[in-house]
mmCIF file of C-alpha atoms in Angstrom:
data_model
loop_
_atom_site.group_PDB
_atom_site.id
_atom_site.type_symbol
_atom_site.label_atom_id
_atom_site.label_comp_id
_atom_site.label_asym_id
_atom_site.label_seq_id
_atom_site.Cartn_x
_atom_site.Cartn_y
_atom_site.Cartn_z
ATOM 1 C CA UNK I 1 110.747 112.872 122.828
ATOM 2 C CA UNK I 2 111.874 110.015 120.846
ATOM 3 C CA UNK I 3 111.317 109.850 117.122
ATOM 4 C CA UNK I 4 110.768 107.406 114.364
ATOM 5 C CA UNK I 5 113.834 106.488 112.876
ATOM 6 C CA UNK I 6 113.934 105.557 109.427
ATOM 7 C CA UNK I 7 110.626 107.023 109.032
ATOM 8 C CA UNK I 8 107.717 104.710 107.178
ATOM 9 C CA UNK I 9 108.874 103.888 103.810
ATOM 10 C CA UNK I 10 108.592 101.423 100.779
ATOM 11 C CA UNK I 11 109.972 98.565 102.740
ATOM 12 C CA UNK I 12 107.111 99.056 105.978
ATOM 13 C CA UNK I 13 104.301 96.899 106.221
ATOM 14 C CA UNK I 14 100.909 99.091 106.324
ATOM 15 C CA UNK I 15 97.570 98.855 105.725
ATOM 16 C CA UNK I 16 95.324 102.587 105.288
ATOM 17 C CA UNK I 17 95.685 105.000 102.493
ATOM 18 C CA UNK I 18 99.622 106.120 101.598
ATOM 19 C CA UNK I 19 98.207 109.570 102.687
ATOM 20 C CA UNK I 20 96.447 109.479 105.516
ATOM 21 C CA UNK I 21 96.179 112.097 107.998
ATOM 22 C CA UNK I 22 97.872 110.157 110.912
ATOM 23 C CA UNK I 23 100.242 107.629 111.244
ATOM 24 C CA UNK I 24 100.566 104.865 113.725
ATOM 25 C CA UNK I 25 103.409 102.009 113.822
ATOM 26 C CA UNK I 26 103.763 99.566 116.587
ATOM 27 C CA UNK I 27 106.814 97.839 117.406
ATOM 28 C CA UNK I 28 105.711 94.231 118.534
ATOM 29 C CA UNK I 29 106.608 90.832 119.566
ATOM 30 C CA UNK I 30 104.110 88.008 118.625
ATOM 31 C CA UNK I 31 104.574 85.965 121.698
ATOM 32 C CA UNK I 32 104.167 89.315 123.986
ATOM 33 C CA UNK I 33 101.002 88.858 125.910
ATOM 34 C CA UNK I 34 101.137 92.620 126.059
ATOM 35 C CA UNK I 35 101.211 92.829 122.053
ATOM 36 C CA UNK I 36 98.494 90.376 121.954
ATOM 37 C CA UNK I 37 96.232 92.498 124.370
ATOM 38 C CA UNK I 38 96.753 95.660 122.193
ATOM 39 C CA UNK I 39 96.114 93.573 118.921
ATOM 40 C CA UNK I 40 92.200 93.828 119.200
ATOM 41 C CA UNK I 41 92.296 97.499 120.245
ATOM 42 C CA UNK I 42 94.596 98.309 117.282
ATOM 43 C CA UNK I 43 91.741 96.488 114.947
ATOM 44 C CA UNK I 44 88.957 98.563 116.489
ATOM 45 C CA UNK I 45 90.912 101.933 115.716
ATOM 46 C CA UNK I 46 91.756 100.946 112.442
ATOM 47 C CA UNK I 47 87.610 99.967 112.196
ATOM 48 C CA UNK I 48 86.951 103.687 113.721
ATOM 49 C CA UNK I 49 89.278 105.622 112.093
ATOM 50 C CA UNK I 50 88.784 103.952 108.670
ATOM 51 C CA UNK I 51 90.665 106.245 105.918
ATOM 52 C CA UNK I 52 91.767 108.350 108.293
ATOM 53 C CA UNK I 53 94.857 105.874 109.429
ATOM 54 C CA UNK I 54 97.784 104.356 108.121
ATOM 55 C CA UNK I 55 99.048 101.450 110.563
ATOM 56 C CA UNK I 56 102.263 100.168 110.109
ATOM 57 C CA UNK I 57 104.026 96.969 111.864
ATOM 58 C CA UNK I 58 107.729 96.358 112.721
ATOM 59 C CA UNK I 59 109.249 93.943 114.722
ATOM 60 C CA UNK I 60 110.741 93.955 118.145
ATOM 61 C CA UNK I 61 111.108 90.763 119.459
ATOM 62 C CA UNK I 62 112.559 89.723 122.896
ATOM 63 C CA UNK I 63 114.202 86.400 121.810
ATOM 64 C CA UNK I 64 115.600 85.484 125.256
ATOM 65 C CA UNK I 65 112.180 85.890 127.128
ATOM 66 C CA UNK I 66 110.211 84.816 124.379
ATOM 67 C CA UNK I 67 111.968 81.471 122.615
ATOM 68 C CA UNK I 68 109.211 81.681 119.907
ATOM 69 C CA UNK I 69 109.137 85.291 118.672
ATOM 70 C CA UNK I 70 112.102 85.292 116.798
ATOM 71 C CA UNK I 71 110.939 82.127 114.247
ATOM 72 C CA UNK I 72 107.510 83.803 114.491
ATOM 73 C CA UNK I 73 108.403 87.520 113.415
ATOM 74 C CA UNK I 74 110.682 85.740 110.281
ATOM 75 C CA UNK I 75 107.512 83.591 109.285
ATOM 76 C CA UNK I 76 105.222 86.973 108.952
ATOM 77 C CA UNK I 77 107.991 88.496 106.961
ATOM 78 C CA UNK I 78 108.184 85.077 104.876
ATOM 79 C CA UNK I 79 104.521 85.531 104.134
ATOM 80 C CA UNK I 80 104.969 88.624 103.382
ATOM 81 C CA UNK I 81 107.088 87.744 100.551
ATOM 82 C CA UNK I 82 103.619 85.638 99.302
ATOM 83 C CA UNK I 83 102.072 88.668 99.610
ATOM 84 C CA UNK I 84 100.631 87.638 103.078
ATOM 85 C CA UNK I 85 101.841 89.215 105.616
ATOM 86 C CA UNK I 86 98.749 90.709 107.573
ATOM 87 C CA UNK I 87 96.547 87.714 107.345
ATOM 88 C CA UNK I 88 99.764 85.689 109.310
ATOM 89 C CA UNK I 89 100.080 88.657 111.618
ATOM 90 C CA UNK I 90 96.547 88.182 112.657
ATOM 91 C CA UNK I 91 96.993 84.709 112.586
ATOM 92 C CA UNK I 92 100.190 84.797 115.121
ATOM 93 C CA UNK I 93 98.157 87.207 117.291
ATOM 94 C CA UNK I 94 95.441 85.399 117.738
ATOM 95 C CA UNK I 95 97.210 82.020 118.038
ATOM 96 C CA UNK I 96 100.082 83.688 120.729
ATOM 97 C CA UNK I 97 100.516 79.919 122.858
ATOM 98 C CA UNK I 98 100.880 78.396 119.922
ATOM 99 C CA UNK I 99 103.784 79.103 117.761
ATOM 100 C CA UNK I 100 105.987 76.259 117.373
ATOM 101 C CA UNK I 101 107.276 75.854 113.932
ATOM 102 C CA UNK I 102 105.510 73.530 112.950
ATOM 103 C CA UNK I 103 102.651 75.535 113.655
ATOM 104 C CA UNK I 104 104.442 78.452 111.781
ATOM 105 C CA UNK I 105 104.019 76.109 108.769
ATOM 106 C CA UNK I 106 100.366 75.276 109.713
ATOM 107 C CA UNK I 107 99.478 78.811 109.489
ATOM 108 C CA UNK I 108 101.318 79.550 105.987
ATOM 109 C CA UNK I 109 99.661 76.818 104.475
ATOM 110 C CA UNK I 110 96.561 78.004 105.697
ATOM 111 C CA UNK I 111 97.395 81.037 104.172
ATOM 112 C CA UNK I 112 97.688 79.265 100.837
ATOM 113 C CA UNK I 113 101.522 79.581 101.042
ATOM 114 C CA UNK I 114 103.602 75.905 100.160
ATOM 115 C CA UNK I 115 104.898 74.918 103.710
ATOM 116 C CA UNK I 116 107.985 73.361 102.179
ATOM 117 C CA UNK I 117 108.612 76.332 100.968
ATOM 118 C CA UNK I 118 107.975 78.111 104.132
ATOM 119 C CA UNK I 119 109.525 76.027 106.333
ATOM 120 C CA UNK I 120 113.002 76.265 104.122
ATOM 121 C CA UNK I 121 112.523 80.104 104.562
ATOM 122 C CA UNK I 122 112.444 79.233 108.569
ATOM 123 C CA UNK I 123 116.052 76.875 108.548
ATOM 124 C CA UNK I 124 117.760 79.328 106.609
ATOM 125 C CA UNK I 125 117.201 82.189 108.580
ATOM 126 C CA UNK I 126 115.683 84.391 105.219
ATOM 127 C CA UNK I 127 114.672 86.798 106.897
ATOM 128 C CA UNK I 128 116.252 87.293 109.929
ATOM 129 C CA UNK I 129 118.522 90.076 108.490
ATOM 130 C CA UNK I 130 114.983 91.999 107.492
ATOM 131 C CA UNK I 131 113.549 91.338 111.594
ATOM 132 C CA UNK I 132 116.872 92.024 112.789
ATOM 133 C CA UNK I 133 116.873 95.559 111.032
ATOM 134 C CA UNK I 134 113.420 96.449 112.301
ATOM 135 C CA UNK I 135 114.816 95.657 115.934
ATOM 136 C CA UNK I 136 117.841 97.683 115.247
ATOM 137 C CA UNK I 137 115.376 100.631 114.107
ATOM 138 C CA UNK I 138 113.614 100.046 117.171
ATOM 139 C CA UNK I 139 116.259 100.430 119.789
ATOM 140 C CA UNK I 140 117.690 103.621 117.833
ATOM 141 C CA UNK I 141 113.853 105.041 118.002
ATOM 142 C CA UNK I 142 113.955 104.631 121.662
ATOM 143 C CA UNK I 143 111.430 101.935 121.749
ATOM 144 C CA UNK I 144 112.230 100.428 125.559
ATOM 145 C CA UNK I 145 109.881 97.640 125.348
ATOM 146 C CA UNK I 146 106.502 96.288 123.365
ATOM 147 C CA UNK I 147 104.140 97.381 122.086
ATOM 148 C CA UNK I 148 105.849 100.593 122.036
ATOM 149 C CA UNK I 149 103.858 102.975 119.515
ATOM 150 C CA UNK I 150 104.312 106.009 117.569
ATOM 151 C CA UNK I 151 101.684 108.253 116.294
ATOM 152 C CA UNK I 152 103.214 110.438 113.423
ATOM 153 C CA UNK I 153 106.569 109.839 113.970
ATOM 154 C CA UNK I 154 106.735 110.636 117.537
ATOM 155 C CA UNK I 155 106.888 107.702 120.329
ATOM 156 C CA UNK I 156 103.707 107.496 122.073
ATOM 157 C CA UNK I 157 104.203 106.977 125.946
ATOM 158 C CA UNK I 158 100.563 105.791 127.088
ATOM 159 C CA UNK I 159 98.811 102.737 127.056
ATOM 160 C CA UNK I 160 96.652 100.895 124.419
ATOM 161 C CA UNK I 161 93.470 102.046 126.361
ATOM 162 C CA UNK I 162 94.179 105.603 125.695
ATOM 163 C CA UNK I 163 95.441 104.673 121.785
ATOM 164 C CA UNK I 164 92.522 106.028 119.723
ATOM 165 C CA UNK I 165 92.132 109.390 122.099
ATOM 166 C CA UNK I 166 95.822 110.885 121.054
ATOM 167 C CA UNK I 167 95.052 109.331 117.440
ATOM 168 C CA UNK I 168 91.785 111.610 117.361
ATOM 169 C CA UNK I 169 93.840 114.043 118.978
ATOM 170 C CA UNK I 170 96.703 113.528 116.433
ATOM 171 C CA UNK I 171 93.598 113.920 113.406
ATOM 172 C CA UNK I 172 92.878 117.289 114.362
ATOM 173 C CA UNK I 173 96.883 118.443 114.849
ATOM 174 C CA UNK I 174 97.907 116.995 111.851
ATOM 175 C CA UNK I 175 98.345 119.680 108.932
ATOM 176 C CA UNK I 176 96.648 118.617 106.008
ATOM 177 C CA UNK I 177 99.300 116.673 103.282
ATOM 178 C CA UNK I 178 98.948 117.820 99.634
ATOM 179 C CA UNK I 179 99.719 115.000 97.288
ATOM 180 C CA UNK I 180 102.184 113.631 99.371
ATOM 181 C CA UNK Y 1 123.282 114.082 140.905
ATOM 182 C CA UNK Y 2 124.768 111.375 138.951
ATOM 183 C CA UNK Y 3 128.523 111.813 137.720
ATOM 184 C CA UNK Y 4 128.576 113.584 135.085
ATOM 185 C CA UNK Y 5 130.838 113.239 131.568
ATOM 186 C CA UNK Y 6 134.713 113.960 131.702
ATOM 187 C CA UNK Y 7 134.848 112.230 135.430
ATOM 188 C CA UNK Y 8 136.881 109.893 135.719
ATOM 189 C CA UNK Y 9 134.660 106.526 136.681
ATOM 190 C CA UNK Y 10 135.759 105.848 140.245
ATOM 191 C CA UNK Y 11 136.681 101.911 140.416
ATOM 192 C CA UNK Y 12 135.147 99.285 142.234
ATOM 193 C CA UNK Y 13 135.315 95.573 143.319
ATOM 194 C CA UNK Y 14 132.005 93.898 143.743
ATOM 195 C CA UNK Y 15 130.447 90.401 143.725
ATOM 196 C CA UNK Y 16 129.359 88.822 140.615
ATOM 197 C CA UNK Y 17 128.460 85.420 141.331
ATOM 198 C CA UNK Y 18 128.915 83.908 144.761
ATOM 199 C CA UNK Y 19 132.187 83.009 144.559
ATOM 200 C CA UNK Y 20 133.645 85.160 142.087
ATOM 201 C CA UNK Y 21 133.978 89.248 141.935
ATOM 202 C CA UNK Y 22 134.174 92.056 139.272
ATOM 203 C CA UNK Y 23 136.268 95.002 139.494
ATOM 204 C CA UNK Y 24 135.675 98.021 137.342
ATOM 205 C CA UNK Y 25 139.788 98.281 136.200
ATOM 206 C CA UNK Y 26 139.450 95.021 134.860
ATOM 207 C CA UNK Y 27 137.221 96.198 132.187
ATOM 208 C CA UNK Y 28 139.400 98.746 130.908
ATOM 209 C CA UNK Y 29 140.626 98.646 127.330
ATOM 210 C CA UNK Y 30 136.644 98.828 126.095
ATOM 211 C CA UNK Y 31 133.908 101.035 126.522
ATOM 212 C CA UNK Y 32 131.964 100.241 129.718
ATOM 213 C CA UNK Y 33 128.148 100.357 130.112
ATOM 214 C CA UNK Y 34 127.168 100.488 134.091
ATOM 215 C CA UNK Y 35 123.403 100.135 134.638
ATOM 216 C CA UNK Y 36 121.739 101.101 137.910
ATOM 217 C CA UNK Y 37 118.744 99.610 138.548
ATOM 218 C CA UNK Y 38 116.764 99.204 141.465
ATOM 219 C CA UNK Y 39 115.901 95.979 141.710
ATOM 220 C CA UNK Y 40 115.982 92.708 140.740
ATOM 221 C CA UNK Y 41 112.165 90.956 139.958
ATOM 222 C CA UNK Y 42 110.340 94.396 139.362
ATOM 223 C CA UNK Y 43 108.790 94.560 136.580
ATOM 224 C CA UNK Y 44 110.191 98.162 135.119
ATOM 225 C CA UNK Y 45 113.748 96.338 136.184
ATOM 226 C CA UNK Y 46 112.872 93.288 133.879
ATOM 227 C CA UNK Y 47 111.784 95.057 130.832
ATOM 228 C CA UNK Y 48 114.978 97.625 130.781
ATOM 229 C CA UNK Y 49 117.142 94.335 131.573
ATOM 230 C CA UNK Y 50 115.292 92.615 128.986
ATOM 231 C CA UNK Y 51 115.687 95.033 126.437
ATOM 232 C CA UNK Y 52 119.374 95.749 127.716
ATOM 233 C CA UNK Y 53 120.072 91.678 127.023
ATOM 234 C CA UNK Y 54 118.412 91.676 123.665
ATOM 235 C CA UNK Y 55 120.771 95.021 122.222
ATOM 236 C CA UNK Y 56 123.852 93.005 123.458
ATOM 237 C CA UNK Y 57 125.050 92.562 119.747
ATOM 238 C CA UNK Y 58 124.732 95.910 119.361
ATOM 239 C CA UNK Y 59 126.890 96.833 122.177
ATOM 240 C CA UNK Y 60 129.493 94.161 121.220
ATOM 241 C CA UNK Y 61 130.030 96.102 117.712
ATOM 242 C CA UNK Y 62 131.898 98.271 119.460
ATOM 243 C CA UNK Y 63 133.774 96.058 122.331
ATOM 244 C CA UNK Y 64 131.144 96.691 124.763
ATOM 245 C CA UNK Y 65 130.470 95.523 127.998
ATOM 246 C CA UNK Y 66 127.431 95.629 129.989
ATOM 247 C CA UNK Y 67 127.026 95.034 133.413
ATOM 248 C CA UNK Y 68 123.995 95.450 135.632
ATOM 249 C CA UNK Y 69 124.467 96.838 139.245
ATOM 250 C CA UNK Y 70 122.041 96.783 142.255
ATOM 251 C CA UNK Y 71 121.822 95.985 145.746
ATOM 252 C CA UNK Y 72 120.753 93.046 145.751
ATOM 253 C CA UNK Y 73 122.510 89.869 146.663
ATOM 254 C CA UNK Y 74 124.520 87.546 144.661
ATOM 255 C CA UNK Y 75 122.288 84.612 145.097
ATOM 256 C CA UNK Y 76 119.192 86.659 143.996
ATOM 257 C CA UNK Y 77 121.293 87.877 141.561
ATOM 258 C CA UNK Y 78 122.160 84.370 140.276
ATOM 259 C CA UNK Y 79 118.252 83.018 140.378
ATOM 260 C CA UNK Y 80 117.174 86.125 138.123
ATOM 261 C CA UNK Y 81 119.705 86.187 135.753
ATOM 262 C CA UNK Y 82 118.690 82.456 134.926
ATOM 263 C CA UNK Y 83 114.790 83.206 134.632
ATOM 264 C CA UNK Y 84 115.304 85.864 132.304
ATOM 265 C CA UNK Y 85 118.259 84.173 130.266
ATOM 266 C CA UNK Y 86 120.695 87.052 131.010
ATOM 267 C CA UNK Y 87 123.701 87.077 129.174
ATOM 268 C CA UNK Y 88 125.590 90.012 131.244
ATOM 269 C CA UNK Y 89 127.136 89.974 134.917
ATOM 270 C CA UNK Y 90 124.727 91.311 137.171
ATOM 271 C CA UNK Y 91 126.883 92.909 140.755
ATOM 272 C CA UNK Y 92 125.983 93.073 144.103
ATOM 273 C CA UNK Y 93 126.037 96.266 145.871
ATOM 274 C CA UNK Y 94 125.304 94.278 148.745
ATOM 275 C CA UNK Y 95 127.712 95.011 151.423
ATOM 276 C CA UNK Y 96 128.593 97.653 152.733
ATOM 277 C CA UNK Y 97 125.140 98.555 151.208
ATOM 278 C CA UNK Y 98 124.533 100.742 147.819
ATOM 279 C CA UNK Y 99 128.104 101.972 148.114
ATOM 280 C CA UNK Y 100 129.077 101.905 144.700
ATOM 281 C CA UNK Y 101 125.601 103.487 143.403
ATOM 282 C CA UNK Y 102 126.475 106.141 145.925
ATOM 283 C CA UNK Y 103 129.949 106.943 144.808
ATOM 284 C CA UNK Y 104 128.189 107.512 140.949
ATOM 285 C CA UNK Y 105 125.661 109.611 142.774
ATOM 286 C CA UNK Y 106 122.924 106.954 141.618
ATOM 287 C CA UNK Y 107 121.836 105.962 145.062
ATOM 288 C CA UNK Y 108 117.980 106.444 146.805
ATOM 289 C CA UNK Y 109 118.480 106.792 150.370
ATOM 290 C CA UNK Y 110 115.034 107.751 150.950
ATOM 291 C CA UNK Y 111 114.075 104.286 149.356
ATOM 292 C CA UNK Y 112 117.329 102.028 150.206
ATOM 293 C CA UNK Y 113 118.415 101.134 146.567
ATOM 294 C CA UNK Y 114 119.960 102.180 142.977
ATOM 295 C CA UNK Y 115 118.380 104.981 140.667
ATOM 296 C CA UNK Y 116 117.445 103.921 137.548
ATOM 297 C CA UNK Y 117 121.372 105.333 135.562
ATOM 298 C CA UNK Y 118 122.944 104.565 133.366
ATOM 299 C CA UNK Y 119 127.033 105.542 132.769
ATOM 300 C CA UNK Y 120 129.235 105.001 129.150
ATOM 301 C CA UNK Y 121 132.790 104.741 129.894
ATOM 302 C CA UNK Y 122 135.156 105.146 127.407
ATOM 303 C CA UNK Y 123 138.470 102.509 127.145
ATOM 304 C CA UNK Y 124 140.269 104.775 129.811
ATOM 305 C CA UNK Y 125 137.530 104.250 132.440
ATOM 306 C CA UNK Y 126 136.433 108.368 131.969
ATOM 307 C CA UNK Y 127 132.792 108.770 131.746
ATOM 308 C CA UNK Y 128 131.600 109.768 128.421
ATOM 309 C CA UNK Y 129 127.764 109.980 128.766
ATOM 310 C CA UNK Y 130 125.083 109.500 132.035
ATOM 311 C CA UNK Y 131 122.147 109.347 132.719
ATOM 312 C CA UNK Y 132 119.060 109.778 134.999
ATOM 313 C CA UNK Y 133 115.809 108.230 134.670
ATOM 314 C CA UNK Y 134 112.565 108.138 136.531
ATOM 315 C CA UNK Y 135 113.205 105.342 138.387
ATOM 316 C CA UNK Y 136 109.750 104.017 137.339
ATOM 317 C CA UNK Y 137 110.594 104.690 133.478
ATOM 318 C CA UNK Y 138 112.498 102.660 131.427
ATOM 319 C CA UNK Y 139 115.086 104.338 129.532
ATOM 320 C CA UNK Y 140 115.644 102.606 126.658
ATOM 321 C CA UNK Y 141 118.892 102.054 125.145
ATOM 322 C CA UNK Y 142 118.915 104.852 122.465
ATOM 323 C CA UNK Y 143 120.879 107.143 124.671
ATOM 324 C CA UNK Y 144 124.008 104.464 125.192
ATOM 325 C CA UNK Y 145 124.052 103.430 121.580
ATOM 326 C CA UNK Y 146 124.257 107.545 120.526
ATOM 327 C CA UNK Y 147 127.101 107.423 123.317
ATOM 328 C CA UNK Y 148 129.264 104.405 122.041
ATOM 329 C CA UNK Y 149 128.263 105.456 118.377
ATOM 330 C CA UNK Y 150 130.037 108.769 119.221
ATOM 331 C CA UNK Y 151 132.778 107.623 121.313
ATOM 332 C CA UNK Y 152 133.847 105.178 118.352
ATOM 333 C CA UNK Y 153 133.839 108.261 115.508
ATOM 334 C CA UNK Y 154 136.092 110.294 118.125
ATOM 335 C CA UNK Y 155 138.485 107.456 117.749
ATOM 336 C CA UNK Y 156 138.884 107.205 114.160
#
């Protein structure tokens, strides 16, 4: 079974309590249609599970079958330096055919985030080191294509529709943490 | 049974585009990656490619090269690679049929093509690592990373 490797640390992207009883990260590509299809299921667990679940994101994006991931995975990380980064992963989710850069730029200045500013982040490639690391992470965890999943550390091999039984599952196996 | 570590990869000469061909011994001087699949188009096949063609840098750190073998034909071959933007030769085990994959013990005679395998050769052309996956599971490319990743400290 493959494992999460680095585990969830500073540098992740989350959203739940630090200490939550169960962990889930997805590995994702914003222009997967796959991705896109788990994206509302992932918001109803995190609805259902409330406290419960700390969800992390990391990228994985298949730049040679989809030309716009790339751009779009560095723009979420750019508005992530504002501070932003879930409201423009929500916003690339739910906008997956549209992801030019220029749109890119729409959606950070929607996001109250100067577009000059974001587009500069785009040319220079800011953050590709930072998407290119999360891929990296990805292959070495064993993740073979996206969304690929892991609940607590441990690659999850079904599909969305069965996500939130192995989390419940993964609630009731998980020992309880003490202060960390 | 696929071939297992410490064999020595047996060579072979096989069709890479429709006019030009690939043999295995002129690889050697850098670590090899063979991957069976069993066909071009499916959809299994076109994720593990997929992923394969995206962890190319990864392979080239360490003077990697990656080739994709199945039995399909060169001109199929040639129309898939360009959908999917493939950056690494794809052979033909064409003719006589699957006689490579069966010489590497990665053949399906029941079904008439390649297991899903995958095979790290070392610079001398000896296998270091294989293996076999369900042929509807995609294996990632964990394993061949480890594999190149270990054959690399065992130089130094």
């Amino acid at each position: 079974m493959s494992h999460l490797a680095p585990p969830l640390g500073p540098r992740d992207h989350t959203q739940g309590p630090p200490g939550a009883r169960v962990t889930l990260v997805e590995y994702g590509d914003f222009e997967c249609p796959h991705c896109g299809a788990a994206y509302p299921v992932v918001k109803a667990i995190q609805r259902a599970m409330g406290s419960k679940l700390l969800f992390a994101y990391r990228h994985f994006p298949l730049t040679r079958v989809h030309p716009h991931a790339e751009h779009a995975a560095e723009m979420a990380e750019a508005a992530g330096e504002r501070g932003k980064f879930w409201g423009m992963h929500d916003l690339l989710f739910e906008h997956q055919d549209a992801l030019e850069d220029d749109q890119l730029i729409a959606y950070a200045k929607t996001l109250g985030i100067d577009p000059a500013w974001a587009a500069q982040a785009l040319t220079e490639g800011r953050y590709e080191p930072r998407v290119r690391a999360d891929f990296a992470s990805g292959v070495r965890s064993g993740v073979n294509g996206t969304p690929t999943f892991f609940i607590n550390g441990l690659r999850y091999e079904g599909g969305a529709d069965t996500l939130l039984d192995a989390l419940m599952e993964a609630t009731i196996d998980a020992p309880l943490k003490s202060g960390g | 049974m696929v071939l297992s570590p410490g064999t020595k990869a047996p060579d072979f000469r096989l069709k890479k585009s429709p006019d030009q061909t690939l043999s295995l011994s002129e690889l050697r001087g850098h670590p090899v990656v063979l991957v069976f699949y069993p066909a071009d188009w499916s959809p299994v096949c076109g994720d593990e490619l997929a992923l394969f063609n995206e962890v190319l840098p990864e392979f080239a750190r360490y003077g990697a090269q990656l080739v994709g073998i199945s039995v399909d034909g060169v001109w199929c071959h040639k129309a898939y690679a360009k959908s999917r933007n493939l950056d690494f030769p794809l052979l033909a085990d064409f003719e006589p049929k699957g006689e490579v994959s069966r010489k590497y013990g990665a053949y399906r005679p029941q079904d008439g093509f390649s297991e899903r395998a995958l095979f790290v050769l070392d610079a001398g052309g000896v296998i270091r690592w294989s293996y076999l996956s369900e042929v509807g599971t995609n294996p990632g490319a964990d394993g061949v990373l480890a594999a190149l990743e270990e054959g690399a400290a065992q130089k130094v």
